[in-house]
């Protein structure tokens, strides 16, 4: 019996070693993230300074450009939910010229070609990008921007299992769902280079002025958000908070392995199992000491997210923001190494032809008066 006991001890130790290590680790050194504040700039750099100091791929980090009332022609009264309902409430939310968007089959109506209304399914964070599922607004007779705003505010609704307050207008073309706002907003001069548009639009000053090219709008209720994800193709991202407050946590590509990536796009992870806002160190022990940058965006703040950085967000209040993925010189240098189509853009179109500002007005990078979004 004694011999059997000594024979089994090593196997028992191996069997329970993970649990034992977890208990001892918790007692000696509680698991935690390596949280760091996002750099916040109170003074605006010039576009040339931003390009030289903050933009290069090898040392780019998230940056917040704090709202400057004396510089920004930013009127927060234009970006309340009631103001949006009044100005843009009658504009269609669902694509009117696509037959499938009004199909009798629900799954056909849940499509990116139909609308940009989504909700977060926390059980699928590791399966779908940002954990965001397409909702079915047509099935609920929600077909205009105003319909959605009203439904989001209807906290008593039990019509859908996910609840209308969890519905999120996510990455919707501003020029389609709220055209009047296009003339009120501008792209900051730091982010006016986007080579990707060469492939998809008639890239001309006329198309820019018509609002064909413009950032997306995001409209959400308090408590909503997105799961941990990275944007495809290592594209960069900028956003401006128009109203409400939003928590951002952002982690660099060097931490991918600690975030438990599950899927890749263009050779770079975009979907992750872990959460860096609600970390579970038991399920994801490698999260311990993962480097994570944190900031809370206030109305008027502008955030720059470098390409490939994983991020997770929560809306601390009802929130409205605009944002845009873009591919500048730094991203193109990365992408042309492994994408034949991007190499063709780089070689055949030429850099000079691509260096055109984006937004409802052509911006002069030498001035600060156009820094508003």
Coordinates of C-alpha atoms in Angstrom, one line a residue:
X1 CA 0.0 0.0 0.0
X2 CA 2.8 2.4 0.9
X3 CA 4.6 1.6 -2.3
X4 CA 1.4 2.3 -4.3
X5 CA 1.1 5.6 -2.5
X6 CA 4.6 6.7 -3.4
X7 CA 4.0 5.5 -7.0
X8 CA 0.9 7.6 -7.4
X9 CA 2.2 10.8 -5.8
X10 CA 4.1 12.1 -8.9
X11 CA 1.0 11.5 -11.1
X12 CA -1.2 13.3 -8.6
X13 CA 1.2 16.3 -8.5
X14 CA 1.2 16.4 -12.3
X15 CA -2.6 16.1 -12.4
X16 CA -3.2 19.0 -10.0
X17 CA -0.1 21.1 -10.7
X18 CA -2.0 23.7 -12.7
X19 CA -4.5 24.1 -9.9
X20 CA -1.8 24.2 -7.2
X21 CA 0.2 26.8 -9.2
X22 CA -2.9 28.9 -9.6
X23 CA -3.6 28.9 -5.9
X24 CA 0.0 29.7 -4.9
X25 CA 0.2 32.3 -7.6
X26 CA -2.9 34.0 -6.3
X27 CA -1.6 34.0 -2.8
X28 CA 1.9 35.4 -3.7
X29 CA 1.2 37.6 -6.6
X30 CA -2.4 38.3 -7.7
X31 CA -2.9 38.2 -11.4
X32 CA -3.5 41.6 -13.0
X33 CA -3.1 43.5 -16.3
X34 CA -0.2 45.8 -16.8
X35 CA -2.4 48.9 -17.1
X36 CA -0.9 52.0 -18.6
X37 CA -2.5 55.4 -19.4
X38 CA -2.9 56.4 -23.0
X39 CA -0.8 59.4 -23.8
X40 CA -3.0 62.5 -23.8
X41 CA -1.9 65.7 -25.6
X42 CA -3.3 68.9 -24.4
X43 CA -1.5 70.9 -27.2
X44 CA -2.1 69.9 -30.8
X45 CA 1.0 69.0 -32.8
X46 CA 1.2 70.2 -36.3
X47 CA 0.6 67.5 -39.0
X48 CA 4.3 67.4 -39.7
X49 CA 5.1 66.9 -36.0
X50 CA 2.5 64.1 -35.7
X51 CA 4.0 62.4 -38.8
X52 CA 7.5 62.6 -37.5
X53 CA 6.9 61.9 -33.8
X54 CA 3.8 59.7 -33.4
X55 CA 3.0 58.1 -36.7
X56 CA 6.0 55.9 -37.6
X57 CA 5.1 52.2 -37.3
X58 CA 8.1 51.2 -35.2
X59 CA 7.1 53.3 -32.2
X60 CA 3.4 54.3 -32.8
X61 CA 1.3 54.2 -29.7
X62 CA -2.3 55.2 -28.9
X63 CA -2.7 58.9 -28.5
X64 CA -5.6 61.1 -27.3
X65 CA -5.8 64.7 -28.7
X66 CA -7.8 66.4 -26.1
X67 CA -10.7 68.6 -27.1
X68 CA -9.7 72.3 -27.4
X69 CA -12.7 74.6 -27.4
X70 CA -10.6 77.5 -28.5
X71 CA -9.4 75.7 -31.6
X72 CA -12.2 73.2 -32.5
X73 CA -15.3 74.5 -34.2
X74 CA -17.2 71.8 -32.3
X75 CA -20.8 72.3 -31.2
X76 CA -21.9 69.5 -28.9
X77 CA -25.6 70.5 -29.2
X78 CA -25.5 69.1 -32.7
X79 CA -24.7 65.6 -31.5
X80 CA -27.3 64.8 -28.9
X81 CA -29.8 61.9 -29.5
X82 CA -32.7 64.4 -29.7
X83 CA -30.7 66.5 -32.2
X84 CA -30.0 63.5 -34.4
X85 CA -33.6 62.4 -34.3
X86 CA -34.7 65.9 -35.4
X87 CA -32.2 66.4 -38.2
X88 CA -31.8 62.8 -39.5
X89 CA -34.7 60.8 -38.1
X90 CA -36.4 60.3 -41.4
X91 CA -33.3 59.0 -43.3
X92 CA -33.4 55.2 -44.1
X93 CA -31.5 52.9 -41.8
X94 CA -31.9 49.9 -44.1
X95 CA -30.7 49.7 -47.7
X96 CA -33.8 50.3 -49.8
X97 CA -32.5 49.0 -53.1
X98 CA -31.4 45.5 -52.0
X99 CA -34.3 43.0 -52.3
X100 CA -32.8 40.6 -49.8
X101 CA -32.9 43.3 -47.0
X102 CA -36.7 42.9 -47.0
X103 CA -36.8 39.1 -47.5
X104 CA -39.2 36.9 -45.6
X105 CA -36.1 35.0 -44.4
X106 CA -34.7 36.6 -41.3
X107 CA -31.1 35.5 -41.9
X108 CA -31.0 37.3 -45.3
X109 CA -32.0 40.5 -43.6
X110 CA -29.1 40.2 -41.1
X111 CA -26.4 41.4 -43.5
X112 CA -23.7 44.0 -43.9
X113 CA -25.2 44.9 -47.3
X114 CA -28.5 45.8 -45.6
X115 CA -27.7 47.9 -42.5
X116 CA -25.2 48.6 -39.7
X117 CA -27.3 47.7 -36.7
X118 CA -25.6 45.1 -34.4
X119 CA -25.6 43.9 -30.9
X120 CA -23.0 42.2 -28.8
X121 CA -23.2 38.5 -28.1
X122 CA -20.8 37.9 -25.2
X123 CA -20.9 34.1 -25.9
X124 CA -19.4 34.6 -29.3
X125 CA -16.5 37.0 -28.6
X126 CA -14.1 34.2 -29.7
X127 CA -16.1 33.4 -32.8
X128 CA -17.2 36.6 -34.5
X129 CA -15.4 39.9 -34.8
X130 CA -15.8 42.1 -31.7
X131 CA -18.6 39.7 -30.7
X132 CA -21.0 41.8 -32.8
X133 CA -24.0 40.1 -34.4
X134 CA -26.3 41.7 -37.0
X135 CA -29.7 42.5 -35.7
X136 CA -33.0 42.3 -37.6
X137 CA -34.4 45.9 -37.7
X138 CA -36.8 45.2 -40.6
X139 CA -38.3 42.3 -38.7
X140 CA -39.1 44.8 -35.9
X141 CA -40.4 47.5 -38.3
X142 CA -37.3 49.7 -37.6
X143 CA -36.4 51.1 -41.0
X144 CA -35.3 54.7 -40.3
X145 CA -32.6 56.3 -38.1
X146 CA -35.3 57.8 -36.0
X147 CA -36.9 54.4 -35.5
X148 CA -33.7 53.1 -34.1
X149 CA -33.1 56.0 -31.7
X150 CA -36.6 55.6 -30.4
X151 CA -36.3 51.8 -30.0
X152 CA -32.9 52.1 -28.2
X153 CA -34.6 54.4 -25.7
X154 CA -37.5 52.1 -25.1
X155 CA -36.1 50.3 -22.0
X156 CA -39.4 48.5 -21.4
X157 CA -39.2 46.6 -24.7
X158 CA -39.1 42.8 -24.5
X159 CA -39.7 42.3 -28.2
X160 CA -36.2 40.9 -28.8
X161 CA -34.1 38.5 -26.8
X162 CA -31.1 40.9 -26.9
X163 CA -33.2 44.0 -26.2
X164 CA -33.3 47.2 -28.3
X165 CA -31.2 49.1 -25.8
X166 CA -28.3 46.7 -26.7
X167 CA -28.7 47.5 -30.4
X168 CA -25.7 49.5 -31.6
X169 CA -25.5 51.5 -34.8
X170 CA -22.0 50.4 -35.6
X171 CA -19.8 51.8 -38.4
X172 CA -22.7 53.2 -40.4
X173 CA -21.9 55.5 -43.4
X174 CA -22.6 59.0 -42.1
X175 CA -23.4 60.2 -45.6
X176 CA -26.2 57.7 -45.8
X177 CA -27.8 57.7 -42.4
X178 CA -27.3 61.3 -41.5
X179 CA -26.3 63.4 -44.6
X180 CA -26.8 66.8 -43.0
X181 CA -24.0 66.2 -40.5
X182 CA -21.5 65.7 -43.3
X183 CA -21.1 69.5 -43.7
X184 CA -20.7 69.9 -40.0
X185 CA -17.7 67.6 -39.6
X186 CA -14.1 67.4 -40.8
X187 CA -11.4 64.8 -40.8
X188 CA -8.4 65.9 -38.6
X189 CA -5.4 66.8 -40.8
X190 CA -3.3 64.0 -39.3
X191 CA -5.5 61.3 -40.9
X192 CA -6.2 62.6 -44.4
X193 CA -4.3 59.9 -46.3
X194 CA -6.1 56.7 -47.2
X195 CA -4.7 54.6 -50.0
X196 CA -7.4 51.9 -49.7
X197 CA -10.0 54.1 -51.2
X198 CA -8.1 54.1 -54.5
X199 CA -9.5 50.6 -55.1
X200 CA -13.1 51.3 -54.3
X201 CA -14.2 54.8 -55.3
X202 CA -13.8 57.4 -57.9
X203 CA -11.1 59.3 -56.0
X204 CA -11.6 62.9 -56.9
X205 CA -12.3 66.3 -55.2
X206 CA -15.8 66.1 -56.5
X207 CA -16.6 62.8 -54.9
X208 CA -15.0 64.0 -51.6
X209 CA -17.1 67.1 -51.5
X210 CA -20.3 65.1 -52.2
X211 CA -19.5 63.2 -49.0
X212 CA -19.0 59.9 -50.8
X213 CA -15.9 59.5 -48.6
X214 CA -16.4 60.1 -45.0
X215 CA -16.1 58.5 -41.6
X216 CA -18.7 56.3 -40.1
X217 CA -21.0 57.1 -37.2
X218 CA -21.5 55.0 -34.1
X219 CA -24.6 55.5 -31.9
X220 CA -25.1 53.4 -28.7
X221 CA -26.6 53.3 -25.2
X222 CA -24.9 53.1 -21.9
X223 CA -23.4 49.7 -21.1
X224 CA -23.0 48.6 -24.7
X225 CA -19.7 48.0 -26.3
X226 CA -17.6 45.6 -28.3
X227 CA -15.5 42.5 -27.5
X228 CA -11.7 42.4 -27.9
X229 CA -10.8 42.7 -31.5
X230 CA -8.2 44.1 -33.9
X231 CA -9.1 45.8 -37.2
X232 CA -8.4 43.9 -40.4
X233 CA -5.4 44.5 -42.6
X234 CA -3.5 46.2 -39.7
X235 CA -5.4 49.4 -40.7
X236 CA -5.1 52.4 -38.5
X237 CA -8.1 54.0 -36.8
X238 CA -9.1 57.4 -35.6
X239 CA -12.2 58.4 -33.8
X240 CA -13.8 61.5 -32.3
X241 CA -16.2 61.3 -29.3
X242 CA -19.2 63.5 -30.1
X243 CA -21.2 62.9 -27.0
X244 CA -21.1 60.7 -23.9
X245 CA -18.0 59.0 -22.4
X246 CA -16.4 55.8 -23.7
X247 CA -13.8 53.5 -22.0
X248 CA -11.1 52.2 -24.3
X249 CA -8.5 49.5 -23.5
X250 CA -5.9 48.9 -26.1
X251 CA -3.1 46.3 -26.4
X252 CA -0.2 46.2 -28.8
X253 CA 0.6 43.4 -31.3
X254 CA 3.5 42.2 -29.0
X255 CA 0.8 41.0 -26.6
X256 CA -1.2 38.9 -29.1
X257 CA -0.3 35.5 -27.5
X258 CA -1.5 36.7 -24.1
X259 CA -4.9 37.6 -25.6
X260 CA -5.7 34.2 -26.9
X261 CA -6.2 34.9 -30.6
X262 CA -8.6 32.7 -32.6
X263 CA -8.8 34.0 -36.1
X264 CA -6.6 36.0 -38.5
X265 CA -7.2 38.3 -41.5
X266 CA -4.4 39.3 -43.7
X267 CA -2.0 37.3 -41.5
X268 CA -2.9 39.3 -38.4
X269 CA -5.2 38.2 -35.5
X270 CA -8.5 40.0 -35.4
X271 CA -10.6 37.9 -33.0
X272 CA -9.6 37.0 -29.4
X273 CA -11.0 34.8 -26.6
X274 CA -9.9 37.0 -23.8
X275 CA -11.3 40.3 -22.4
X276 CA -9.1 43.1 -21.2
X277 CA -12.0 45.0 -19.6
X278 CA -13.4 42.1 -17.7
X279 CA -10.3 39.8 -17.6
X280 CA -10.8 36.2 -16.5
X281 CA -7.3 35.0 -15.3
X282 CA -8.5 31.5 -14.5
X283 CA -9.8 30.9 -18.0
X284 CA -7.0 32.9 -19.6
X285 CA -3.9 32.8 -17.3
X286 CA -1.6 34.2 -19.9
X287 CA -3.4 37.5 -19.6
X288 CA -1.5 38.1 -16.4
X289 CA 0.7 41.2 -16.8
X290 CA -0.4 41.7 -20.4
X291 CA 0.3 45.3 -21.4
X292 CA -2.9 47.3 -21.8
X293 CA -3.4 51.0 -22.4
X294 CA -6.5 52.7 -21.0
X295 CA -8.3 55.9 -21.5
X296 CA -11.8 57.4 -21.2
X297 CA -12.8 59.6 -24.1
X298 CA -14.8 62.7 -23.3
X299 CA -16.8 64.7 -25.8
X300 CA -14.5 66.3 -28.4
X301 CA -11.6 64.1 -27.7
X302 CA -9.8 62.5 -30.7
X303 CA -8.2 59.0 -30.4
X304 CA -5.5 57.5 -32.7
X305 CA -5.1 53.7 -32.6
X306 CA -2.1 52.3 -34.5
X307 CA -2.5 49.4 -36.9
X308 CA -2.9 45.9 -35.4
X309 CA -3.5 47.1 -31.9
X310 CA -6.3 45.0 -30.2
X311 CA -9.0 47.0 -28.5
X312 CA -12.1 46.6 -26.4
X313 CA -14.6 49.4 -25.5
X314 CA -17.6 50.1 -23.2
X315 CA -19.9 53.0 -23.3
X316 CA -20.0 54.6 -19.9
X317 CA -22.9 56.8 -21.0
X318 CA -25.2 57.0 -24.0
X319 CA -22.6 57.8 -26.7
X320 CA -22.2 59.1 -30.2
X321 CA -18.9 59.0 -32.1
X322 CA -17.4 59.1 -35.6
X323 CA -14.5 57.0 -36.7
X324 CA -12.6 55.8 -39.7
X325 CA -10.1 53.1 -40.6
X326 CA -7.4 54.3 -42.9
X327 CA -4.2 53.1 -44.7
X328 CA -1.4 55.7 -44.8
X329 CA 2.2 55.4 -45.9
X330 CA 3.2 53.4 -42.9
X331 CA 0.4 50.8 -43.3
X332 CA 1.0 50.5 -47.0
X333 CA 4.7 49.7 -46.4
X334 CA 3.6 46.8 -44.3
X335 CA 0.8 45.6 -46.5
X336 CA 2.7 45.7 -49.8
X337 CA 5.0 43.0 -48.4
X338 CA 2.3 40.3 -48.5
X339 CA -0.6 41.6 -50.5
X340 CA -0.4 41.5 -54.3
X341 CA -3.3 43.9 -54.8
X342 CA -1.8 46.4 -52.5
X343 CA 1.6 46.1 -54.1
X344 CA -0.2 46.9 -57.4
X345 CA -1.7 50.0 -55.9
X346 CA 1.6 51.0 -54.6
X347 CA 3.5 50.5 -57.9
X348 CA 0.9 51.3 -60.5
X349 CA -1.1 54.1 -59.0
X350 CA 1.8 55.8 -57.4
X351 CA 2.1 57.6 -54.1
X352 CA 1.7 61.1 -55.4
X353 CA -1.7 60.3 -57.0
X354 CA -2.9 58.8 -53.7
X355 CA -1.9 61.6 -51.4
X356 CA -5.3 63.3 -51.3
X357 CA -7.2 64.5 -48.3
X358 CA -10.4 62.9 -47.2
X359 CA -13.5 64.6 -46.0
X360 CA -16.4 66.9 -46.9
X361 CA -13.9 69.7 -47.6
X362 CA -10.3 69.6 -48.9
X363 CA -8.2 70.3 -45.9
X364 CA -5.1 72.5 -45.7
X365 CA -2.6 70.6 -43.6
X366 CA -0.7 73.8 -42.9
X367 CA -3.5 75.3 -40.8
X368 CA -5.0 74.3 -37.5
X369 CA -8.5 75.7 -38.2
X370 CA -9.5 72.5 -40.0
X371 CA -8.6 70.2 -37.1
X372 CA -12.3 69.7 -36.2
X373 CA -14.1 66.5 -37.1

